[in-house]
JSON list of C-alpha atoms in Angstrom, two decimals:
[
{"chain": "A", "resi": 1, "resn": "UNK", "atom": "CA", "xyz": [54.52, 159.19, 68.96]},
{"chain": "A", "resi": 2, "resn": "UNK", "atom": "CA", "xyz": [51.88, 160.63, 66.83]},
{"chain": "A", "resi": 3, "resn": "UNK", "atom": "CA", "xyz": [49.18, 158.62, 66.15]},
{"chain": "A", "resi": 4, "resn": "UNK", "atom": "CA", "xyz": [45.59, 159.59, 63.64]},
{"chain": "A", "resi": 5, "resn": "UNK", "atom": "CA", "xyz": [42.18, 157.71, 64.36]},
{"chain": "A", "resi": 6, "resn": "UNK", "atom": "CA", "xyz": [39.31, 158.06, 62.60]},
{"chain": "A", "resi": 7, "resn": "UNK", "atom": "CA", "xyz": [36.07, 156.50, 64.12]},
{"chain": "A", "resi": 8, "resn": "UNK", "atom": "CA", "xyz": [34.07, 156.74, 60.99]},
{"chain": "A", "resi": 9, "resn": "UNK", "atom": "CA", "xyz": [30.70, 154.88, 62.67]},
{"chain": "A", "resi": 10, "resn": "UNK", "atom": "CA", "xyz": [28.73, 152.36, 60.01]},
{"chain": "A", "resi": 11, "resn": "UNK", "atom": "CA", "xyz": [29.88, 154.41, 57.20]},
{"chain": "A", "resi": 12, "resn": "UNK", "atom": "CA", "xyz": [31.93, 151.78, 55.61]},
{"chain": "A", "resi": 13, "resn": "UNK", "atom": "CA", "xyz": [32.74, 153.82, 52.47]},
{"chain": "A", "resi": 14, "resn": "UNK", "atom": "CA", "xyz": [34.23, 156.41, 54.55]},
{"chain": "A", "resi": 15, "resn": "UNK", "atom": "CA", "xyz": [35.97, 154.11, 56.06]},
{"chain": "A", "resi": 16, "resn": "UNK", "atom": "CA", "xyz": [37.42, 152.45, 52.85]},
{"chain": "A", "resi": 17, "resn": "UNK", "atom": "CA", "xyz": [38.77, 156.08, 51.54]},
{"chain": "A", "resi": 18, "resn": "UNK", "atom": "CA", "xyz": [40.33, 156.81, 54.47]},
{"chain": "A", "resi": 19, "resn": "UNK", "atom": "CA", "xyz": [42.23, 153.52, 54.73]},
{"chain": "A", "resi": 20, "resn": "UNK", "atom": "CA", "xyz": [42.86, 153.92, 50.90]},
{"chain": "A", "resi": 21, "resn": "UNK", "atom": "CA", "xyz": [44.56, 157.45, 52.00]},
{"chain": "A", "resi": 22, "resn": "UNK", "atom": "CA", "xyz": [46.78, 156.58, 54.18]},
{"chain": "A", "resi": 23, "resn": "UNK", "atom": "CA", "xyz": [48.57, 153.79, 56.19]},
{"chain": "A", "resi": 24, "resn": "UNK", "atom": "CA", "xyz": [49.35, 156.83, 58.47]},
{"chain": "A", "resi": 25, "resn": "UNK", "atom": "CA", "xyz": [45.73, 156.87, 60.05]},
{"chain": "A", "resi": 26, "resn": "UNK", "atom": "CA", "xyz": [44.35, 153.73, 62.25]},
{"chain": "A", "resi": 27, "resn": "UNK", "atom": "CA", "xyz": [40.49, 153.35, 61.13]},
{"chain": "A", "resi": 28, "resn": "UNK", "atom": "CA", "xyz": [37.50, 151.72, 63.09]},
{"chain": "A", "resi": 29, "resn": "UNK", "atom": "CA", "xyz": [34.11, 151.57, 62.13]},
{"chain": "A", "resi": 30, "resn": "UNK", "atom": "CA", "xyz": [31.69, 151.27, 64.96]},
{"chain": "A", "resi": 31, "resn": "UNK", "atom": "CA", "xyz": [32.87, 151.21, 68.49]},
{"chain": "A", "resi": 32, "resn": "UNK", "atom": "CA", "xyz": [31.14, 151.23, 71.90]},
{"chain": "A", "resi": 33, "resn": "UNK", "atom": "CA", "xyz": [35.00, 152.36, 72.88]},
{"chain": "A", "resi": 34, "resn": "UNK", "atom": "CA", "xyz": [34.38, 155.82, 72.08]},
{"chain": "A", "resi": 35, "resn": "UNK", "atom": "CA", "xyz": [35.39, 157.37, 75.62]},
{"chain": "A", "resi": 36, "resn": "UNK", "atom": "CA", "xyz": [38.09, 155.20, 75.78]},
{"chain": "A", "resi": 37, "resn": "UNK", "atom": "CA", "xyz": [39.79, 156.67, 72.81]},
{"chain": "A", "resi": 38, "resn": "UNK", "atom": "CA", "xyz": [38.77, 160.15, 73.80]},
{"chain": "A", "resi": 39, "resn": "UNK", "atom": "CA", "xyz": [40.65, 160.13, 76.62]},
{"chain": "A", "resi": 40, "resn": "UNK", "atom": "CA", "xyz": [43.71, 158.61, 74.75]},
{"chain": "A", "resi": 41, "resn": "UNK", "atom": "CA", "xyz": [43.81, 161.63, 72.57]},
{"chain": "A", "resi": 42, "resn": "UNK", "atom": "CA", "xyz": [44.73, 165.35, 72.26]},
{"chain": "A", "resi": 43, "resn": "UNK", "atom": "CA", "xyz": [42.55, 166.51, 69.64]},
{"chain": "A", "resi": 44, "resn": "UNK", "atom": "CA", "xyz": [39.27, 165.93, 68.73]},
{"chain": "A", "resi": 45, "resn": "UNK", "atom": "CA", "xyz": [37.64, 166.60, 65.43]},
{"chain": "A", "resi": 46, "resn": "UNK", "atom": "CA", "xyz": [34.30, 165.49, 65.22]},
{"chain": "A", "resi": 47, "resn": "UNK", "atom": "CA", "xyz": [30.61, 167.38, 64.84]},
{"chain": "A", "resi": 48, "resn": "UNK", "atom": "CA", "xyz": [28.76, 169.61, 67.21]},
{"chain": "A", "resi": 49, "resn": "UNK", "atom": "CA", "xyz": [25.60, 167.22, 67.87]},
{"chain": "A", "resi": 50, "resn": "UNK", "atom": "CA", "xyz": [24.69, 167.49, 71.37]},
{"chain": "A", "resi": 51, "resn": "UNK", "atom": "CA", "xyz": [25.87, 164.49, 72.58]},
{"chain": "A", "resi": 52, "resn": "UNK", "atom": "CA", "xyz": [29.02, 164.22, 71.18]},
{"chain": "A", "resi": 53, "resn": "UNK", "atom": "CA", "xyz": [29.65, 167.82, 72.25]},
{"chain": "A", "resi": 54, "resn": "UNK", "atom": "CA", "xyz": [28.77, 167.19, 76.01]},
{"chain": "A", "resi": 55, "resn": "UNK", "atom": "CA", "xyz": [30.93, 163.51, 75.89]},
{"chain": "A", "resi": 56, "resn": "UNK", "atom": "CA", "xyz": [33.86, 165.99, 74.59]},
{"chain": "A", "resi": 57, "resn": "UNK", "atom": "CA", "xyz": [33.60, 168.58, 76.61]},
{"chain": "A", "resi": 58, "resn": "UNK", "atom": "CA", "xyz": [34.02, 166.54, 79.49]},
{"chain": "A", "resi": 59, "resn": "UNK", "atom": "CA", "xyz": [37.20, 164.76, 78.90]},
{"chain": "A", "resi": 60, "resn": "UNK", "atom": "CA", "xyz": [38.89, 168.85, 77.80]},
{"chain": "A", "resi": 61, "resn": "UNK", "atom": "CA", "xyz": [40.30, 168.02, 74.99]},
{"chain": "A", "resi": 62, "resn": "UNK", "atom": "CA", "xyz": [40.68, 170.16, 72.07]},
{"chain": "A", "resi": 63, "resn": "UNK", "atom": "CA", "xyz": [37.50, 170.10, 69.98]},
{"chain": "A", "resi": 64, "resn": "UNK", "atom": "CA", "xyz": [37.66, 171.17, 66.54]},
{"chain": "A", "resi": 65, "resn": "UNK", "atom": "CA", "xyz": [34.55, 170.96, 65.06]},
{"chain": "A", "resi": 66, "resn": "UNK", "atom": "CA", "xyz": [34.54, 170.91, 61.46]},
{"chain": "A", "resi": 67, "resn": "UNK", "atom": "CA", "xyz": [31.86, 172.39, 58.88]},
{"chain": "A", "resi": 68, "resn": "UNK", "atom": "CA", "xyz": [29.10, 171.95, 61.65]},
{"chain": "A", "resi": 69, "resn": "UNK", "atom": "CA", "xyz": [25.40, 171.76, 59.68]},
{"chain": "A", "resi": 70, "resn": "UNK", "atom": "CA", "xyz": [22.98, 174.60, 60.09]},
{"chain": "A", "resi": 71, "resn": "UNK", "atom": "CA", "xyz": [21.07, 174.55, 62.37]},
{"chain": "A", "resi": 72, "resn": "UNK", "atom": "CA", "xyz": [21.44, 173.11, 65.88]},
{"chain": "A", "resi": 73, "resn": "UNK", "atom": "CA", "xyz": [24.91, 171.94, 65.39]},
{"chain": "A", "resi": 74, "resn": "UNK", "atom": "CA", "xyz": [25.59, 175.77, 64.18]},
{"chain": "A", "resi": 75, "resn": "UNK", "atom": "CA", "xyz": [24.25, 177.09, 67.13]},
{"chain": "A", "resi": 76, "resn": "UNK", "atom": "CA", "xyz": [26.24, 174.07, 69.38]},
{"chain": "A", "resi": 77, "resn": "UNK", "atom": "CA", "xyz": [29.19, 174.69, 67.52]},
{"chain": "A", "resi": 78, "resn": "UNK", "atom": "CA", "xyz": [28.89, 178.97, 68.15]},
{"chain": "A", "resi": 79, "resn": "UNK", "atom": "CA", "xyz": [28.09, 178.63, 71.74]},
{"chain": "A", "resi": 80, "resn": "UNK", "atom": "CA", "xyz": [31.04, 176.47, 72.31]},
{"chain": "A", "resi": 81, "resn": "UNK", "atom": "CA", "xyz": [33.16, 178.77, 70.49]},
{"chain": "A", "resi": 82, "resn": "UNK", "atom": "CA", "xyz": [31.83, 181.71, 72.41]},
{"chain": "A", "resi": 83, "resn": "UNK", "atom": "CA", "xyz": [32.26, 179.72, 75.97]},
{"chain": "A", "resi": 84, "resn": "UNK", "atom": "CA", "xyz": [36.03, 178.59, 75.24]},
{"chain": "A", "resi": 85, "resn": "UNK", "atom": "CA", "xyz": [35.27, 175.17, 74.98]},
{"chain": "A", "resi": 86, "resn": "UNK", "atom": "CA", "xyz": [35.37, 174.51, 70.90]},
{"chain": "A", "resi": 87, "resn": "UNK", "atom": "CA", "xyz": [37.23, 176.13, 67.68]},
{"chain": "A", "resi": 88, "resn": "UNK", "atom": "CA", "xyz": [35.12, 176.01, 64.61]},
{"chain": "A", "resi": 89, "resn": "UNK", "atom": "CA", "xyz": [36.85, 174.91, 61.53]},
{"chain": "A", "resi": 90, "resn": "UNK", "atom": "CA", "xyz": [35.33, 175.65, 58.23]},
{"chain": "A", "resi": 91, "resn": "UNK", "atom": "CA", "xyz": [38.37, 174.23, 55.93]},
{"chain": "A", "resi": 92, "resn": "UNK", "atom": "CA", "xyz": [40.99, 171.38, 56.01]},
{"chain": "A", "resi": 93, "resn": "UNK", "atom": "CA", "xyz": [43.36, 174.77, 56.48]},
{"chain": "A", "resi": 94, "resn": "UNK", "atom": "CA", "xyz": [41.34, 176.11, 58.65]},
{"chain": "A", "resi": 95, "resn": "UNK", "atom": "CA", "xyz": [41.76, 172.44, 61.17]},
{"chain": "A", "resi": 96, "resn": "UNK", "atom": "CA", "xyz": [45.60, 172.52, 60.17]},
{"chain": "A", "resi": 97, "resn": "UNK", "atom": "CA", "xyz": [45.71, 176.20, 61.82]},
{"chain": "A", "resi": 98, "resn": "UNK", "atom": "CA", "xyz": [43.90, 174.85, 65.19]},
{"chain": "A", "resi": 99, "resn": "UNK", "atom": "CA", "xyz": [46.29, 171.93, 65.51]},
{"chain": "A", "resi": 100, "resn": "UNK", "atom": "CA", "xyz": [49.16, 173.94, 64.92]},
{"chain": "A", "resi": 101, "resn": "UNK", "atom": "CA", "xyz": [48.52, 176.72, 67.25]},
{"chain": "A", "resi": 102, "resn": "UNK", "atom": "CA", "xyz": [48.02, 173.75, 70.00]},
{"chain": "A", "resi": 103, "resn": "UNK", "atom": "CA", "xyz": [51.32, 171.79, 69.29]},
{"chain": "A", "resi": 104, "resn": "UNK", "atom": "CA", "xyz": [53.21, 175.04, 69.97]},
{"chain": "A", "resi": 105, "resn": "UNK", "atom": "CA", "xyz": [50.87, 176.07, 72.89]},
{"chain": "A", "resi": 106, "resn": "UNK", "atom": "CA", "xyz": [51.73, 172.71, 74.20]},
{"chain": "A", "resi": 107, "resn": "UNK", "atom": "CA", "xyz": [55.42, 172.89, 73.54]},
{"chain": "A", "resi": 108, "resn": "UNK", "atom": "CA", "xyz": [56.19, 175.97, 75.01]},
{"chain": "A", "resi": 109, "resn": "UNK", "atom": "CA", "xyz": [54.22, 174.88, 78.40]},
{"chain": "A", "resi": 110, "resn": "UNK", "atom": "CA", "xyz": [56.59, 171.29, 78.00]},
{"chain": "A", "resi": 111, "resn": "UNK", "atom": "CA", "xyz": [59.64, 173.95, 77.68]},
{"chain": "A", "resi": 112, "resn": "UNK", "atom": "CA", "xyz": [57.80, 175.78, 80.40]},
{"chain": "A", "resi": 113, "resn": "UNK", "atom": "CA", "xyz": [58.22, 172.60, 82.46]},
{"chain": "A", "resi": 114, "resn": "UNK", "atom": "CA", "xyz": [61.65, 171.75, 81.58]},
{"chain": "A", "resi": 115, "resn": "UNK", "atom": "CA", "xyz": [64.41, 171.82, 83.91]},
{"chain": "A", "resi": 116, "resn": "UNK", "atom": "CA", "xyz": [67.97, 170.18, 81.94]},
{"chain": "A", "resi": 117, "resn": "UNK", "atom": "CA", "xyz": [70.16, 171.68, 84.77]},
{"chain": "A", "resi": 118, "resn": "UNK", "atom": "CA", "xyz": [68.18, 169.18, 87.54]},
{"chain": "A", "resi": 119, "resn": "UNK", "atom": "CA", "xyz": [70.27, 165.59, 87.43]},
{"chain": "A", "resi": 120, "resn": "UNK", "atom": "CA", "xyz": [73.41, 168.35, 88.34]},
{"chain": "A", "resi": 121, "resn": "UNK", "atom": "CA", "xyz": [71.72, 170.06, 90.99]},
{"chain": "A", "resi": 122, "resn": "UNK", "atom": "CA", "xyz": [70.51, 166.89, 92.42]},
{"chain": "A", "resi": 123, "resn": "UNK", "atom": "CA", "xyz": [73.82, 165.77, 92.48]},
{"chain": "A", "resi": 124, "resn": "UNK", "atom": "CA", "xyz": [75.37, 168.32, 93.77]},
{"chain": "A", "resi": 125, "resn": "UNK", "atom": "CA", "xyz": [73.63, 169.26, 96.31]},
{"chain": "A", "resi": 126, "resn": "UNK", "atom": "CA", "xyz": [73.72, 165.20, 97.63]},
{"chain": "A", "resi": 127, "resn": "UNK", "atom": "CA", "xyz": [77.64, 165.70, 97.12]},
{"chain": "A", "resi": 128, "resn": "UNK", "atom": "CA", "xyz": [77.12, 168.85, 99.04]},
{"chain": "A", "resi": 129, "resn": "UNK", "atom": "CA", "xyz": [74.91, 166.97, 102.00]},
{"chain": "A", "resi": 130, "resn": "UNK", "atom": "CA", "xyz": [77.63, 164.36, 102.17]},
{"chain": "A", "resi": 131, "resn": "UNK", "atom": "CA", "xyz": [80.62, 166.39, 102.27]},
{"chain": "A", "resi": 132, "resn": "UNK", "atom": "CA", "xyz": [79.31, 168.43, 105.71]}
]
């Protein structure tokens, strides 16, 4: 199941619009939980300050970083762009694009991984065992 969280901090306006946008996205405001959802999730779309980049590149997921400020997030948002770590997204299209290419990324490596033929091997090959 798909789920959408949006951690949107002490910005309680932010907050309001989202839940105003959508029943479709679960909101919180400030959280001290913030690794635990990290590591519940796929995606991550957040800034490129320095300490949210390091807490995301540690858990590998896919970090979108969207409109990063010039400046120091610019440069953190280019270097982990240029290192593999980060895709910079500069419009809602542009995030749409990133999540897209990793859904299918990730479905053809679940395909990848798929074997429908195994519950008749396995079962053939015990009918096999027991009939010699």
């Amino acid at each position: 199941k798909t789920r959408f969280v949006a951690i949107t901090g002490r910005n309680k306006k932010l907050a309001l619009e989202l839940q105003n946008m959508s029943s479709a996205v679960e909101v919180y405001g400030f959280t001290e939980k913030i690794a635990e959802f990290m590591h519940g999730a796929d995606i991550i779309i957040s800034k490129a300050g320095g300490l949210t980049a390091a807490e995301t590149i540690t858990t590998k997921l896919t970090y979108i970083i969207y409109r990063p400020l010039p400046g120091q997030e610019e440069a953190n948002a280019e270097y982990l762009k240029s290192a593999g770590a980060a895709d910079i997204a500069k419009t809602p299209e542009d995030v749409l694009n990133i999540i897209e290419a990793y859904w299918n990324e990730t479905s053809c490596e679940i395909l990848n991984l798929a074997k429908p033929e195994a519950a008749k091997n396995i079962v053939k090959t015990v009918i096999d065992r027991l009939e010699s």
